[in-house]
Structures are given as structure tokens and as C-alpha cells.
Amino acid sequence: MTYTMMHGKLHRATVTEANLNYMGSITIDEDLLDAAGILPGELVQITNNNNGARLETYTIPGKRGSGVVCLNGAAARCTAVGDIVIIMAYAQMDEKEARALQPKVVMLDEHNRPMKVRSHEKEREIG
């Protein structure tokens, strides 16, 4: 059996831009992608805490240290600048891998700066 498990999460990211005229996807500060273990081009699910919208798209790396979280194309219609979103990436794995998984959950402040990284019971402060 194969399990679909959440392996990386950016928790409470603030949308900094929405670009309806771009081809699609979500642009995310590459430092944030690295912190959550999310790859460029990876499928992610985005949930919007402000309006309840849920969508899937793929990631594009943004400028390191910029804090950018920009919904592009049709996804821009599901958010507004300033909305709080949760960005989650999933991976397929067998049961042994699923039970050993330590997902990276990056807690962000209002400027999209990492405050903590959680991994199950393990938690560490950033900075």
C-alpha cells in the first residue's frame, strides 16, 4: 500500500502578491521552500484562512530572503494580498517510510520570516 503523507508545510504565510496575468503557480521565497523541504516545481495544496479557498498548484522559487508568497494565474483569484495561507506538500511512500516521516512544519511570522520549525514532537526556535 502507498500512503500520501504531508512532508512539508509553511504555516500562516502572508500573501504578498497576486499576479492574475502570470501563467500559473505560486512563487515562494526559495529560503522558505528550503526550510520546509519543498522543491521548485512541486505540487502543493494551499488553504486560505481568510476565505476558506483550497487549491493546488506548483511552486516557483522566488528571490531568497524576500518573503515573497505570490499566487499567480487563476490562483490569484482565490486570494488577496494580506491573506493568511497554509502551503502543504505531500509525498507518496510505503508504510515504513510513512511511520518514520518527520514532516517539516515552518511557522511563519506576519512578514513570512520563519519563527519555528516543528517536526512531530521536535520543535526548534529559529534565529
Short mmCIF file of C-alpha atoms in Angstrom, two decimals:
data_model
loop_
_atom_site.label_atom_id
_atom_site.label_comp_id
_atom_site.label_asym_id
_atom_site.label_seq_id
_atom_site.Cartn_x
_atom_site.Cartn_y
_atom_site.Cartn_z
CA MET A 1 0.00 0.00 0.00
CA THR A 2 1.14 3.54 -0.72
CA TYR A 3 0.35 6.43 1.62
CA THR A 4 0.14 10.11 0.72
CA MET A 5 1.75 12.00 3.60
CA MET A 6 2.30 15.69 4.28
CA HIS A 7 6.07 16.16 4.32
CA GLY A 8 6.47 19.95 4.29
CA LYS A 9 4.33 22.88 5.40
CA LEU A 10 4.56 26.66 5.53
CA HIS A 11 2.11 27.62 8.27
CA ARG A 12 0.39 31.03 8.23
CA ALA A 13 2.20 32.55 5.26
CA THR A 14 1.05 36.04 4.31
CA VAL A 15 0.23 36.55 0.63
CA THR A 16 2.48 39.38 -0.59
CA GLU A 17 1.37 39.50 -4.24
CA ALA A 18 -1.31 38.17 -6.59
CA ASN A 19 -0.50 38.20 -10.31
CA LEU A 20 -3.50 37.23 -12.43
CA ASN A 21 -1.60 37.66 -15.70
CA TYR A 22 1.17 35.16 -14.92
CA MET A 23 0.84 31.66 -16.41
CA GLY A 24 0.12 29.95 -13.09
CA SER A 25 1.63 28.59 -9.90
CA ILE A 26 2.80 30.09 -6.61
CA THR A 27 6.08 31.95 -6.24
CA ILE A 28 7.66 31.37 -2.82
CA ASP A 29 10.89 32.73 -1.33
CA GLU A 30 13.44 29.98 -2.02
CA ASP A 31 14.66 30.13 1.60
CA LEU A 32 11.12 29.21 2.72
CA LEU A 33 10.93 26.33 0.24
CA ASP A 34 14.24 25.01 1.57
CA ALA A 35 13.14 25.35 5.20
CA ALA A 36 10.02 23.25 4.54
CA GLY A 37 11.76 20.77 2.22
CA ILE A 38 9.55 21.76 -0.71
CA LEU A 39 11.11 21.59 -4.17
CA PRO A 40 10.74 24.01 -7.09
CA GLY A 41 8.02 22.64 -9.35
CA GLU A 42 6.49 20.51 -6.60
CA LEU A 43 2.72 20.14 -6.31
CA VAL A 44 1.37 21.96 -3.25
CA GLN A 45 -2.03 22.42 -1.69
CA ILE A 46 -2.89 25.91 -0.48
CA THR A 47 -5.61 26.69 2.02
CA ASN A 48 -6.74 30.27 2.59
CA ASN A 49 -7.59 31.08 6.21
CA ASN A 50 -9.42 34.26 5.18
CA ASN A 51 -11.95 32.85 2.72
CA GLY A 52 -11.75 29.05 3.00
CA ALA A 53 -10.49 28.52 -0.57
CA ARG A 54 -8.43 25.40 -1.23
CA LEU A 55 -6.38 24.92 -4.37
CA GLU A 56 -3.47 23.01 -5.84
CA THR A 57 -0.65 24.36 -7.95
CA TYR A 58 3.11 24.03 -8.31
CA THR A 59 5.93 26.05 -6.78
CA ILE A 60 8.28 28.52 -8.44
CA PRO A 61 11.28 29.68 -6.39
CA GLY A 62 11.27 33.38 -5.56
CA LYS A 63 14.12 35.64 -4.52
CA ARG A 64 15.89 34.38 -1.40
CA GLY A 65 15.18 36.44 1.71
CA SER A 66 12.37 38.36 0.03
CA GLY A 67 9.50 36.73 1.92
CA VAL A 68 7.55 36.59 -1.35
CA VAL A 69 4.39 34.48 -1.47
CA CYS A 70 2.72 35.31 -4.77
CA LEU A 71 -0.29 33.48 -6.19
CA ASN A 72 -0.16 33.52 -9.98
CA GLY A 73 -2.68 32.99 -12.75
CA ALA A 74 -6.12 31.62 -11.80
CA ALA A 75 -4.93 31.03 -8.22
CA ALA A 76 -4.67 34.81 -7.83
CA ARG A 77 -8.49 34.90 -7.85
CA CYS A 78 -8.57 32.73 -4.71
CA THR A 79 -6.51 35.12 -2.57
CA ALA A 80 -5.92 38.76 -1.81
CA VAL A 81 -2.71 40.43 -0.72
CA GLY A 82 -2.56 40.12 3.06
CA ASP A 83 -4.50 36.84 3.25
CA ILE A 84 -3.09 34.14 5.52
CA VAL A 85 -2.48 30.81 3.77
CA ILE A 86 -1.13 27.39 4.63
CA ILE A 87 1.04 25.74 1.98
CA MET A 88 1.42 21.96 2.19
CA ALA A 89 3.42 19.45 0.15
CA TYR A 90 2.75 15.72 0.12
CA ALA A 91 4.81 12.66 -0.81
CA GLN A 92 3.94 9.08 -1.70
CA MET A 93 5.58 6.42 0.46
CA ASP A 94 5.20 2.95 1.83
CA GLU A 95 4.08 2.29 5.42
CA LYS A 96 7.59 2.02 6.84
CA GLU A 97 8.57 5.38 5.32
CA ALA A 98 5.27 6.94 6.45
CA ARG A 99 5.75 5.84 10.06
CA ALA A 100 9.31 7.21 10.11
CA LEU A 101 8.42 10.51 8.39
CA GLN A 102 9.34 13.70 10.24
CA PRO A 103 7.43 16.41 8.32
CA LYS A 104 8.89 19.90 8.39
CA VAL A 105 6.36 22.47 9.58
CA VAL A 106 7.70 26.01 9.34
CA MET A 107 5.81 28.53 11.48
CA LEU A 108 5.96 32.00 9.91
CA ASP A 109 5.51 35.48 11.33
CA GLU A 110 3.47 38.22 9.61
CA HIS A 111 6.46 39.08 7.37
CA ASN A 112 6.97 35.45 6.24
CA ARG A 113 10.04 35.03 8.40
CA PRO A 114 10.45 31.57 9.97
CA MET A 115 9.93 31.58 13.74
CA LYS A 116 9.97 27.83 14.47
CA VAL A 117 10.37 24.56 12.65
CA ARG A 118 8.34 21.68 14.03
CA SER A 119 8.78 18.02 13.24
CA HIS A 120 6.27 15.89 15.18
CA GLU A 121 7.29 16.28 18.83
CA LYS A 122 10.53 18.03 17.97
CA GLU A 123 10.48 21.82 17.82
CA ARG A 124 13.27 24.32 17.50
CA GLU A 125 13.40 28.09 17.50
CA ILE A 126 14.77 29.96 14.50
CA GLY A 127 17.29 32.75 14.97
#
